[in-house]
PDB file of C-alpha atoms and ligand atoms in Angstrom:
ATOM      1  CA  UNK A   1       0.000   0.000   0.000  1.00  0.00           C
ATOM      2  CA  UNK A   2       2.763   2.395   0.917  1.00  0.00           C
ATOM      3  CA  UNK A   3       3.836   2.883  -2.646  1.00  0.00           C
ATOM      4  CA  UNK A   4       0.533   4.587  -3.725  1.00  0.00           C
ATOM      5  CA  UNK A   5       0.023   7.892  -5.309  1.00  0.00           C
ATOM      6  CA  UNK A   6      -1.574   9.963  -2.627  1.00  0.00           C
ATOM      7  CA  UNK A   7      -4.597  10.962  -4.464  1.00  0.00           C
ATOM      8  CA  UNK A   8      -6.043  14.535  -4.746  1.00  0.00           C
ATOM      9  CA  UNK A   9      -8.941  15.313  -3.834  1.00  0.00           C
ATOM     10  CA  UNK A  10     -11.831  16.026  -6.628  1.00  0.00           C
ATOM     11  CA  UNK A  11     -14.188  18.898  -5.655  1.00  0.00           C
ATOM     12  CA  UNK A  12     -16.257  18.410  -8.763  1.00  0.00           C
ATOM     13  CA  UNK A  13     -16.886  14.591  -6.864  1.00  0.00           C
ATOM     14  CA  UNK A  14     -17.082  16.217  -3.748  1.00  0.00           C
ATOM     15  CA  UNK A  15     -14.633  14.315  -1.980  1.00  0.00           C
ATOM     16  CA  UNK A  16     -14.012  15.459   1.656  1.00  0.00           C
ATOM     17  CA  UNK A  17     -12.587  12.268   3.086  1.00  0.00           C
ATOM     18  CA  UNK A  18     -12.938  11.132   6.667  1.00  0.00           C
ATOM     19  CA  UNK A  19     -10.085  10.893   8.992  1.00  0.00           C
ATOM     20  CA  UNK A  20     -10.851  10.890  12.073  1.00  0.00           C
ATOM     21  CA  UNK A  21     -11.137   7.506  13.800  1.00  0.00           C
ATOM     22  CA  UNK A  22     -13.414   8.428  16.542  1.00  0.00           C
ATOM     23  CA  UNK A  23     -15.779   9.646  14.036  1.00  0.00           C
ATOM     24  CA  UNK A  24     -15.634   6.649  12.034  1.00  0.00           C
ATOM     25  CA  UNK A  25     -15.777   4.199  15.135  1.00  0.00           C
ATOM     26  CA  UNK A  26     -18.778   6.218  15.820  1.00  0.00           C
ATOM     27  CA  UNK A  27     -20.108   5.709  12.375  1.00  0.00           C
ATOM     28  CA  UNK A  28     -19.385   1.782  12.565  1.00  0.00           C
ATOM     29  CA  UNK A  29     -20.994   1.381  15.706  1.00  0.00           C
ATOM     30  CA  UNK A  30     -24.080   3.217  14.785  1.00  0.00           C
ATOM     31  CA  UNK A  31     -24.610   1.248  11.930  1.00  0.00           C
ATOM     32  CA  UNK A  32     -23.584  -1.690  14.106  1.00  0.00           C
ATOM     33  CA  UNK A  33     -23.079  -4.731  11.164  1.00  0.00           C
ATOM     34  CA  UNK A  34     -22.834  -8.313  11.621  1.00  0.00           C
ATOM     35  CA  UNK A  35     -21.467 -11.262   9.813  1.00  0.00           C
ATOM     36  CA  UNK A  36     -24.915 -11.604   7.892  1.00  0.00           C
ATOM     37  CA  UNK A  37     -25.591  -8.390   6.372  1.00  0.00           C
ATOM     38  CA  UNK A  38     -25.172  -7.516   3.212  1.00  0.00           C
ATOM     39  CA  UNK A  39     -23.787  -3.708   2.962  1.00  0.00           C
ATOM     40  CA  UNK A  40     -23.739  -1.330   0.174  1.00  0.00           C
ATOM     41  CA  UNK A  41     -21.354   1.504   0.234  1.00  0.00           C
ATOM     42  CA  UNK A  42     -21.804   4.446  -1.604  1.00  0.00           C
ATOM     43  CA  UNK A  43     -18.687   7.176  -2.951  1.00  0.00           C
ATOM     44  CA  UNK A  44     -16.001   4.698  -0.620  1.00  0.00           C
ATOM     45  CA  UNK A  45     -13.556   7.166  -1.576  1.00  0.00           C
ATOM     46  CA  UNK A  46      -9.534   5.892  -0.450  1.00  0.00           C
ATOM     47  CA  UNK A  47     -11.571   3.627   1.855  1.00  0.00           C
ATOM     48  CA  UNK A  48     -12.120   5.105   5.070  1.00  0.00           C
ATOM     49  CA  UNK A  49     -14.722   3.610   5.961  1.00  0.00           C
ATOM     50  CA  UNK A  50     -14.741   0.342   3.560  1.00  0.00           C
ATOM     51  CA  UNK A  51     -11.917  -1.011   5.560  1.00  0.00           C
ATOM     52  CA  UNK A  52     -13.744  -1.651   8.990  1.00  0.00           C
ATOM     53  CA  UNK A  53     -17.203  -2.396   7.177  1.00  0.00           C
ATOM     54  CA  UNK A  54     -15.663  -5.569   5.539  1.00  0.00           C
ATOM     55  CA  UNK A  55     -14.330  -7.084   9.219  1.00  0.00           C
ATOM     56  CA  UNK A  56     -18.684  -7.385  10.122  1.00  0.00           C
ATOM     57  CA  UNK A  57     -20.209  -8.353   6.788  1.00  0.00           C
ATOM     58  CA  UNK A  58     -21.545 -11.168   4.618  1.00  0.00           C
ATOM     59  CA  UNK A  59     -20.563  -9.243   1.635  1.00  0.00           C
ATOM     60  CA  UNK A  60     -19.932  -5.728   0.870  1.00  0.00           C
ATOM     61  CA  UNK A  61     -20.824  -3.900  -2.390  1.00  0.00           C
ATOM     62  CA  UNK A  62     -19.298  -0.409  -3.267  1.00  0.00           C
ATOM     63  CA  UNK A  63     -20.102   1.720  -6.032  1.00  0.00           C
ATOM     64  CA  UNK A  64     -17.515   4.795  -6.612  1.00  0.00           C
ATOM     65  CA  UNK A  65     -17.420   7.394  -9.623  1.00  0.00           C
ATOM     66  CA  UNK A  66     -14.161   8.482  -9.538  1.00  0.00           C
ATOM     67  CA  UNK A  67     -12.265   5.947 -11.844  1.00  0.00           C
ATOM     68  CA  UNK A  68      -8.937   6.898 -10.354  1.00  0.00           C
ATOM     69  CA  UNK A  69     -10.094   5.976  -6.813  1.00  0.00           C
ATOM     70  CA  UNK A  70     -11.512   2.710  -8.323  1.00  0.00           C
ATOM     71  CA  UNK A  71      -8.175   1.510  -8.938  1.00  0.00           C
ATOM     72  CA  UNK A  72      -6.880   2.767  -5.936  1.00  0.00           C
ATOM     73  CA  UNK A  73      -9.624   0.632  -4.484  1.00  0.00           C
ATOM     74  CA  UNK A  74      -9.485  -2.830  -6.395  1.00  0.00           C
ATOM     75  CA  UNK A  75      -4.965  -2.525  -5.433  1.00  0.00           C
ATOM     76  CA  UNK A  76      -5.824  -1.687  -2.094  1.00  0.00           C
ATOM     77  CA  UNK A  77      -8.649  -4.915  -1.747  1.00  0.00           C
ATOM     78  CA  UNK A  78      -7.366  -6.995  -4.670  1.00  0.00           C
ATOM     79  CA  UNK A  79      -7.624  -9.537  -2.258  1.00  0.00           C
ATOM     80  CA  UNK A  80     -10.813  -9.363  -0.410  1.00  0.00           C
ATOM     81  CA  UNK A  81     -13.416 -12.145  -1.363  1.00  0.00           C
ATOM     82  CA  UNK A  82     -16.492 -10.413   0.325  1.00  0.00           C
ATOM     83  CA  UNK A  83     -16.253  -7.249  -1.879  1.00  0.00           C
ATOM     84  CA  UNK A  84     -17.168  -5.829  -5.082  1.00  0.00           C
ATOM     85  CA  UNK A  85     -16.599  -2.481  -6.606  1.00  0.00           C
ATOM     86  CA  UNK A  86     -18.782  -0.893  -8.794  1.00  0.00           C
ATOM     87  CA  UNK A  87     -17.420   1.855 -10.747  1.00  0.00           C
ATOM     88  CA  UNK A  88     -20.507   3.579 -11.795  1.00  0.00           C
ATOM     89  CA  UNK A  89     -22.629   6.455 -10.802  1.00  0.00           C
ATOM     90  CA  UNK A  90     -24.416   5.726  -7.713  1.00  0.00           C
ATOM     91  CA  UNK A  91     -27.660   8.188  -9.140  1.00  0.00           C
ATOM     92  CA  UNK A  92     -28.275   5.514 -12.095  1.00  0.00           C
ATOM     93  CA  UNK A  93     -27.053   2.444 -10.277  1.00  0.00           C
ATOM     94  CA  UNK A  94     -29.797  -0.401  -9.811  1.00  0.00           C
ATOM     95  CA  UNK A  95     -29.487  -1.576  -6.583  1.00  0.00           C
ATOM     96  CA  UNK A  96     -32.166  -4.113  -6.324  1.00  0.00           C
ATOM     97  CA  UNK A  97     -29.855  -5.887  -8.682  1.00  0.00           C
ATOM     98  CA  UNK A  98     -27.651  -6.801  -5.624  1.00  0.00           C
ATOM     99  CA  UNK A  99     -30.360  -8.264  -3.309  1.00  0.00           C
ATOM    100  CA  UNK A 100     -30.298 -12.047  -3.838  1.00  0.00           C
ATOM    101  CA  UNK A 101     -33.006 -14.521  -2.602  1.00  0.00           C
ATOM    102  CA  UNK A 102     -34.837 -11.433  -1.295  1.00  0.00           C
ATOM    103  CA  UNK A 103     -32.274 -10.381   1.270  1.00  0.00           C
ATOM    104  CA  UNK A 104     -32.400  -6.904   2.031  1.00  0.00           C
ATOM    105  CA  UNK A 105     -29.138  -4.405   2.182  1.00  0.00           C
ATOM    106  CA  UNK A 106     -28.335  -1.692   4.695  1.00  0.00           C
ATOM    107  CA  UNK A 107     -26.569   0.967   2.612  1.00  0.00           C
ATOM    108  CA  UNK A 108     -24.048   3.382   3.720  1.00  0.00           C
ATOM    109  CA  UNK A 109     -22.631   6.543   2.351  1.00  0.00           C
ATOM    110  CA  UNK A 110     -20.390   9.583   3.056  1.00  0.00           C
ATOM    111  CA  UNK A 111     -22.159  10.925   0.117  1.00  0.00           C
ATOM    112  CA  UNK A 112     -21.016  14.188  -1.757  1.00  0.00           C
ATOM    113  CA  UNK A 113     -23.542  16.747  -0.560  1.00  0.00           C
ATOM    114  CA  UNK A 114     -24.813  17.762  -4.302  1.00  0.00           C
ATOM    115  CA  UNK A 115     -25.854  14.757  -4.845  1.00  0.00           C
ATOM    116  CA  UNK A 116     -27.627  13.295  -1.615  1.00  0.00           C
ATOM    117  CA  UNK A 117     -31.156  14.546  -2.431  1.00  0.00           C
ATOM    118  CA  UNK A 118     -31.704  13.009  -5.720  1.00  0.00           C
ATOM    119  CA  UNK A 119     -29.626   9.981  -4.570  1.00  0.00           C
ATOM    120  CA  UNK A 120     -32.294   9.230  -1.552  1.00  0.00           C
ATOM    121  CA  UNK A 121     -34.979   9.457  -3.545  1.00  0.00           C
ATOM    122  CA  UNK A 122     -33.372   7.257  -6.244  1.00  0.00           C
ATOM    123  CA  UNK A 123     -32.632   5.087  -3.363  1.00  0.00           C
ATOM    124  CA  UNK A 124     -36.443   4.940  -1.959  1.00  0.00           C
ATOM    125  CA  UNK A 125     -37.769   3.901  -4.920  1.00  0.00           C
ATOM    126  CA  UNK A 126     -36.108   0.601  -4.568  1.00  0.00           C
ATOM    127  CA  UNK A 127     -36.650   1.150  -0.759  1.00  0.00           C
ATOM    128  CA  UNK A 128     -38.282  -2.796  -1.025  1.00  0.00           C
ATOM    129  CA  UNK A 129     -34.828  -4.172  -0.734  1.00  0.00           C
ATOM    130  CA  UNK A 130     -33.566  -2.089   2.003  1.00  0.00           C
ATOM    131  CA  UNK A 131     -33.202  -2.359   5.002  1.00  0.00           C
ATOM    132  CA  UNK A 132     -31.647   0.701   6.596  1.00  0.00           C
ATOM    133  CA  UNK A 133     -29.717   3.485   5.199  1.00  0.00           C
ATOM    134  CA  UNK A 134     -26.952   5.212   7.345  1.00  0.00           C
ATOM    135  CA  UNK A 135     -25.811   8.594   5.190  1.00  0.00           C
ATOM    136  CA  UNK A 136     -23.213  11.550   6.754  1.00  0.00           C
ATOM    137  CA  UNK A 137     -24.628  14.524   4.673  1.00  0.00           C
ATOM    138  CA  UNK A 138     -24.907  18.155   5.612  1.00  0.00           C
ATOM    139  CA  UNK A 139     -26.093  19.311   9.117  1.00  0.00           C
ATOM    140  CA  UNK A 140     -28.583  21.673   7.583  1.00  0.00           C
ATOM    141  CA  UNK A 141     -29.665  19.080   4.826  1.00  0.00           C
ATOM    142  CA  UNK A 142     -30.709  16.428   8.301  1.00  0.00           C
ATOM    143  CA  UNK A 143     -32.368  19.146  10.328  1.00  0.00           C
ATOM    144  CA  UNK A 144     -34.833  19.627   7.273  1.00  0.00           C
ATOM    145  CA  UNK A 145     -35.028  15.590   6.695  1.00  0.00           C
ATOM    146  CA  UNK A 146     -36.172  14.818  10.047  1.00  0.00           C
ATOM    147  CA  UNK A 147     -37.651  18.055  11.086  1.00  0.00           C
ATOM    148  CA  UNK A 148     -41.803  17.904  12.866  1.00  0.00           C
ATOM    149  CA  UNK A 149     -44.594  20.156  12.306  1.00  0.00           C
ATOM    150  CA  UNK A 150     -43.695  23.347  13.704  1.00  0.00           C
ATOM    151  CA  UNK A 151     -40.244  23.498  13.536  1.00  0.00           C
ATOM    152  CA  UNK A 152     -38.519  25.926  11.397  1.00  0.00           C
ATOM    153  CA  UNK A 153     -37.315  23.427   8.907  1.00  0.00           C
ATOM    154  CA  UNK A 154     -40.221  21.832   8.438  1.00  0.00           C
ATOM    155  CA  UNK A 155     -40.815  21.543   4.677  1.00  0.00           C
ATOM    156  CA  UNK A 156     -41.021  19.464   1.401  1.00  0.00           C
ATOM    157  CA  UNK A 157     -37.816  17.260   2.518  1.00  0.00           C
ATOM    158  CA  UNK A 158     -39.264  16.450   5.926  1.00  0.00           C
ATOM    159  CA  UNK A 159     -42.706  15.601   4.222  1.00  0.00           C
ATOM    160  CA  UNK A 160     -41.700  13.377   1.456  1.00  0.00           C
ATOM    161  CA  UNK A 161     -38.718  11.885   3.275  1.00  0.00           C
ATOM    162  CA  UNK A 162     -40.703  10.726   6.503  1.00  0.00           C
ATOM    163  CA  UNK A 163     -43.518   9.590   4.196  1.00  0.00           C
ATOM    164  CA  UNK A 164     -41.620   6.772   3.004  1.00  0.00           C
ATOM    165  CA  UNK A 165     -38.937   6.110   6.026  1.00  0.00           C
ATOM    166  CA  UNK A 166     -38.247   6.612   9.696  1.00  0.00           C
ATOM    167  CA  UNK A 167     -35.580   9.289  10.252  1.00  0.00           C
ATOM    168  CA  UNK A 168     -33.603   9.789  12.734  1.00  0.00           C
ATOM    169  CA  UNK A 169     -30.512  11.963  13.109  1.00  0.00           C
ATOM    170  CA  UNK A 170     -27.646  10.389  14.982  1.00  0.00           C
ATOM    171  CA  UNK A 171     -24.980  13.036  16.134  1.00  0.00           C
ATOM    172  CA  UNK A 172     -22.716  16.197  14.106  1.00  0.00           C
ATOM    173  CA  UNK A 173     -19.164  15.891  12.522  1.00  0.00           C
ATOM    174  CA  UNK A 174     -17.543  18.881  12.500  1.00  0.00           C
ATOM    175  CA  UNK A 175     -15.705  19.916   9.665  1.00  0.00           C
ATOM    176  CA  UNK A 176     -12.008  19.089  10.798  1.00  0.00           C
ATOM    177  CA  UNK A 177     -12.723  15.149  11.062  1.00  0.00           C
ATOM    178  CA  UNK A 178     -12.135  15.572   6.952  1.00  0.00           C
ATOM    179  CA  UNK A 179      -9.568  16.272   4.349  1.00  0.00           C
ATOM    180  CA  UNK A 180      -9.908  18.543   2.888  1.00  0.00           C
ATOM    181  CA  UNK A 181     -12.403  20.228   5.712  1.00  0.00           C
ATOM    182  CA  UNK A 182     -15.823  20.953   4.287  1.00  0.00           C
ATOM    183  CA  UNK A 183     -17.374  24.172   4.295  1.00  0.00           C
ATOM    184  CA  UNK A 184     -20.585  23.257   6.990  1.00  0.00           C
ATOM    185  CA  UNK A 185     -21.155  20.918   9.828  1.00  0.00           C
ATOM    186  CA  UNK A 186     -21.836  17.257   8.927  1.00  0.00           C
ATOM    187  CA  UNK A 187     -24.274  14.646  10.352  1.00  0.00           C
ATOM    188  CA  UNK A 188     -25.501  11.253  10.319  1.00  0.00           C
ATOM    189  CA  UNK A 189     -28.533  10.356   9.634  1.00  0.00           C
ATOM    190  CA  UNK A 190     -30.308   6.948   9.847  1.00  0.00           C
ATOM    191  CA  UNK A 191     -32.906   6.129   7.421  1.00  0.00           C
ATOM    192  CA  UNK A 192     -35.602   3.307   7.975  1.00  0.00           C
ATOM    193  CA  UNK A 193     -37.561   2.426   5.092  1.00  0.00           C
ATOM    194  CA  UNK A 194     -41.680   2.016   6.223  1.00  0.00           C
ATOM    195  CA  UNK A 195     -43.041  -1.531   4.837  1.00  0.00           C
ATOM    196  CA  UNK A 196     -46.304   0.503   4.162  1.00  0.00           C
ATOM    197  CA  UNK A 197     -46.593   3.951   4.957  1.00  0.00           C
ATOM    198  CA  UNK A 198     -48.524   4.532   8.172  1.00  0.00           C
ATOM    199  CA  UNK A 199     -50.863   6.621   5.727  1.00  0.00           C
ATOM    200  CA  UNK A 200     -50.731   5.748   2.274  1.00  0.00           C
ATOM    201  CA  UNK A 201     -51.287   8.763  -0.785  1.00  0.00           C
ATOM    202  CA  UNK A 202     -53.211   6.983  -3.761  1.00  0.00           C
ATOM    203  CA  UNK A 203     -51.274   9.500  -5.777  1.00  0.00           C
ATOM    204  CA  UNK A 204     -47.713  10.636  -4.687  1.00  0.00           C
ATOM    205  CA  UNK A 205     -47.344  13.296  -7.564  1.00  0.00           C
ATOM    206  CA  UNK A 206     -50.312  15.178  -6.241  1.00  0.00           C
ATOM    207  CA  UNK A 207     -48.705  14.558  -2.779  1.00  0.00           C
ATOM    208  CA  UNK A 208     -45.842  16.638  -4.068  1.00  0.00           C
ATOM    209  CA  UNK A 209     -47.747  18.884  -6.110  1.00  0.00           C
ATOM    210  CA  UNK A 210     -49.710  19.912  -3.005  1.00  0.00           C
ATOM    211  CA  UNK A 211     -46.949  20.169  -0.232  1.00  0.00           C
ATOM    212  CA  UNK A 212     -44.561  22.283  -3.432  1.00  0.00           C
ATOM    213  CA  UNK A 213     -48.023  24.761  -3.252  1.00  0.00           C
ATOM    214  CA  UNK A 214     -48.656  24.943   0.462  1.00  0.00           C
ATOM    215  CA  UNK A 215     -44.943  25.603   1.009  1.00  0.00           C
ATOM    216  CA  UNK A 216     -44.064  27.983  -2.075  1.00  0.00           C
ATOM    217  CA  UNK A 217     -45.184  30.882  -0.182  1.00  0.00           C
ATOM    218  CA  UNK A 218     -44.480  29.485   3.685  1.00  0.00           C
ATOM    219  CA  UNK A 219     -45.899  32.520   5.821  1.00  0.00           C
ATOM    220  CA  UNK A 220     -48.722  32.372   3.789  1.00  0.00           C
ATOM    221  CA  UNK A 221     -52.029  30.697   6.014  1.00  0.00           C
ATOM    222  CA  UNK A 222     -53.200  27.534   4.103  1.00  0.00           C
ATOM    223  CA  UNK A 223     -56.156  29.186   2.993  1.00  0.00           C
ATOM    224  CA  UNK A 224     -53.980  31.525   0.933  1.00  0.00           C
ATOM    225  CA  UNK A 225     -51.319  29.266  -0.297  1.00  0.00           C
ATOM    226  CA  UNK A 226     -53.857  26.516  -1.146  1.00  0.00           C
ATOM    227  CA  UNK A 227     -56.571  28.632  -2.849  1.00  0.00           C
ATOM    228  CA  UNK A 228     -55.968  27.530  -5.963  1.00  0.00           C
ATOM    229  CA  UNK A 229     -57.026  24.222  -4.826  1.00  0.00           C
ATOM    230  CA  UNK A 230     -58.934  23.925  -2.154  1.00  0.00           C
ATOM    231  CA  UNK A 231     -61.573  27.056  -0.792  1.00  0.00           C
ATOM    232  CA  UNK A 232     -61.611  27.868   2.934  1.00  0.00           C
ATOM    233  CA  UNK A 233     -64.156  25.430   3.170  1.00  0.00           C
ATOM    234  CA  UNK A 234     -63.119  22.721   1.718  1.00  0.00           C
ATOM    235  CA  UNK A 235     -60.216  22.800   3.796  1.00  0.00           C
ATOM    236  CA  UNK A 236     -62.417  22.881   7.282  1.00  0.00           C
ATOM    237  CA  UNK A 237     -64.556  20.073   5.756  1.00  0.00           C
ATOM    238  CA  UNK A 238     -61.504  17.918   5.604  1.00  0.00           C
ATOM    239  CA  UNK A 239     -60.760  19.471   9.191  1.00  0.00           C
ATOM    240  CA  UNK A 240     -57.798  21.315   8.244  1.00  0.00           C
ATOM    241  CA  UNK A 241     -57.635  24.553   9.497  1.00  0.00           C
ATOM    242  CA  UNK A 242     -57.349  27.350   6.773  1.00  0.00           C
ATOM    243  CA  UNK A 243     -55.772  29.913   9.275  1.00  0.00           C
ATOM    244  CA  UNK A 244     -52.907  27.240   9.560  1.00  0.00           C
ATOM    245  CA  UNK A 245     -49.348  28.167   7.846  1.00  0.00           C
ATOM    246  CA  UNK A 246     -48.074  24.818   5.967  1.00  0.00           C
ATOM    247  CA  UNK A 247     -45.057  24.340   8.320  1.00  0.00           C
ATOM    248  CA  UNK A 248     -47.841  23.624  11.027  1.00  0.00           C
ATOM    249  CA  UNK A 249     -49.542  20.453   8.913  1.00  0.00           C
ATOM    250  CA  UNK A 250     -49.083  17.176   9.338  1.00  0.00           C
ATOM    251  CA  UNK A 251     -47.751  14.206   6.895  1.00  0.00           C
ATOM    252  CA  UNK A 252     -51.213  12.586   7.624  1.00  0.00           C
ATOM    253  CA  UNK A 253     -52.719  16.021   6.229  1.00  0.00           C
ATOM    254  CA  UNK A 254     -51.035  16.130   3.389  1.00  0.00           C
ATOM    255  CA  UNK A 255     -52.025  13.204   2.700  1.00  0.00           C
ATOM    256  CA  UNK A 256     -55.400  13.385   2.993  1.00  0.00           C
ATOM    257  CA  UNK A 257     -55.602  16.393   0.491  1.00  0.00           C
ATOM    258  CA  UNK A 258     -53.658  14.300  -1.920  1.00  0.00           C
ATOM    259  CA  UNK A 259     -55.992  12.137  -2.265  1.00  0.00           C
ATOM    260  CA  UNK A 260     -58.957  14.076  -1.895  1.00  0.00           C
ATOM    261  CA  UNK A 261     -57.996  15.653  -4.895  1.00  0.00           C
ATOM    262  CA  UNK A 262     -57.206  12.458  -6.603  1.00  0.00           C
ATOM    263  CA  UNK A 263     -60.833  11.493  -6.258  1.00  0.00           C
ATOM    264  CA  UNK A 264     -61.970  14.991  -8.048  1.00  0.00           C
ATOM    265  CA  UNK A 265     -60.465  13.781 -10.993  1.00  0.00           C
TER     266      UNK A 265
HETATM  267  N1  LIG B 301     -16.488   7.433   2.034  1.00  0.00           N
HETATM  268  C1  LIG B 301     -15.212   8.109   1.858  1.00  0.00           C
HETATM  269  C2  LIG B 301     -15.275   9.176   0.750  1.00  0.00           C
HETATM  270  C3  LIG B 301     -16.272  10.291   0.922  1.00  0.00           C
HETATM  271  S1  LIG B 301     -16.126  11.564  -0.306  1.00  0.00           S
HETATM  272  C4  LIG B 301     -14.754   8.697   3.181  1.00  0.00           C
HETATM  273  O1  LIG B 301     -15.587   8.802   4.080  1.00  0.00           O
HETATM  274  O2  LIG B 301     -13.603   9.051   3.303  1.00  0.00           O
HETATM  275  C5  LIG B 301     -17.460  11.176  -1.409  1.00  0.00           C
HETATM  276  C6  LIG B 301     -17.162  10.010  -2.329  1.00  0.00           C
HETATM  277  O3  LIG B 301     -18.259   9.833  -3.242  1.00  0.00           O
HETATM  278  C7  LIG B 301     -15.937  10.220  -3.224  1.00  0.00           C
HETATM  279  O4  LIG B 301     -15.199   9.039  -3.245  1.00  0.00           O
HETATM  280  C8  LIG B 301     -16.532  10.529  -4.606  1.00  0.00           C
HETATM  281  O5  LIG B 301     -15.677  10.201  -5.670  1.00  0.00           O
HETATM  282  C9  LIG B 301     -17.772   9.659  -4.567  1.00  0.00           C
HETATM  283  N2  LIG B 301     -18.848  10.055  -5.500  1.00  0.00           N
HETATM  284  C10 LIG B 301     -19.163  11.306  -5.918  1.00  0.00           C
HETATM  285  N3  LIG B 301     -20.251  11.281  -6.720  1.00  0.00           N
HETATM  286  C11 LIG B 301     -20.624   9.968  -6.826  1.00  0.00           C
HETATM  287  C12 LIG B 301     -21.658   9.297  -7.541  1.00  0.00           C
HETATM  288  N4  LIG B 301     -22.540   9.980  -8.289  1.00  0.00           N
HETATM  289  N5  LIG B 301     -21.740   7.957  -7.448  1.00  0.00           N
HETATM  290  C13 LIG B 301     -20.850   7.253  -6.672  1.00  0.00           C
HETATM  291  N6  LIG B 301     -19.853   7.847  -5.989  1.00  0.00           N
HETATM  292  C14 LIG B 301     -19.730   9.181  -6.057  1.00  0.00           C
END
């Protein structure tokens, strides 16, 4: 190993690699793998992280971008049975193709922070194979995923995150347990996909159509935001209540005018 080209970081990739080891014991106990899971690792950079993940594992798949770290990867684990890297784009990667004999996969990912929306949604919809999902991403990016009516960050992300899993935010990294140090605060953030969701939309693009309305203009009371939709009264016949401001409805809400207006069609 010692005669390897240290390798530069890539911005465009976002690369901001982990190095400190009582972050990533954290991260490893958190996620807390045993000898029959099969993992998936997303961006596993130099390998911070895919080192200590392949010690507690029935196999390990990684799927990395950056070509040059792919062969930094397959010298560095040429030898290493229980893995296989992927060099692909993790956004158009079909995981489902991993799961065998319906076995489901708890994924993992320091993932580059441009990317870490689209990739959880890509993710969920092939959430019937997972089993968890443990993600570092930006602190401000976590608040708004698991944020409750009420709260501040309480918006579209909360809403169509939490209808699909459990989330719950684990602890901060600060920005010097990298190389090179980010710009924000980090966190991790666990992910548990619902088997059904405790209240099911018979339409989830009028799901988002309606929470992208209610929370374009957020100081706005529902019966403002939503007139376009749904009069005053409408909304108190569905007892929602118009004087409300979107950050103070619930998932189960939303819902509920989802598909109320999927049976006007
Ligand atoms: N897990 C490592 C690296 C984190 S940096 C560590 O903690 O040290 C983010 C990693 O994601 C980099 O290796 C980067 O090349 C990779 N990456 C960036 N975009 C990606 C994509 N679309 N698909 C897969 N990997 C990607």
């Amino acid at each position: 190993m010692g005669n390897l080209k240290p390798h530069k970081a890539r911005k465009r990739f976002g690369q901001n690699f982990l190095h400190d080891q009582g972050v990533i014991q954290a991260i490893l106990s958190a996620i807390s793998a045993s000898s029959d899971d099969h993992l998936v690792e997303i961006g596993p950079g130099q390998g911070a992280l895919t080192e200590p993940l392949l010690q507690d594992c029935k196999r390990l798949d990684v799927v990395e971008l950056d070509r040059d770290l792919v062969q930094l990867l397959e010298r560095k684990f040429s030898a290493q049975p229980k893995l296989s890297i992927h060099s692909a784009d993790a956004l158009f990667f079909d995981f489902g193709k991993l799961s065998e004999n319906g076995e489901k996969l708890r994924v993992i990912g320091n993932l580059p922070y441009n990317i870490s929306t689209p990739l959880m949604f890509h993710l969920l919809e092939g959430r019937a194979v997972i089993k968890d999902m443990h993600f570092m991403l930006q602190k401000e990016v976590v608040d708004r995923m698991q944020a409750q009516p009420g709260n501040k960050h309480y918006g579209k992300l909360s809403i169509m995150l939490q209808y699909h899993c459990h989330v719950e935010k684990l602890f901060d990294v600060p920005p010097e347990c990298f190389d090179p140090a980010p710009k924000v605060v980090s966190a991790i953030v666990r992910l548990i996909p619902h088997h059904e969701p405790p209240i099911k939309t018979e339409n989830p693009a009028l799901l988002s159509r309606v929470v992208t309305q209610a929370f374009s203009q957020r100081r706005k009371t529902l019966r403002n935001s939503l007139s376009g939709l749904f009069s005053a009264e409408q909304l108190i016949a569905h007892e929602i209540d118009p004087t409300l401001r979107a950050e103070n409805l619930s998932i189960e809400k939303f819902v509920k005018l989802s598909n109320v207006l999927n049976q006007r069609k």
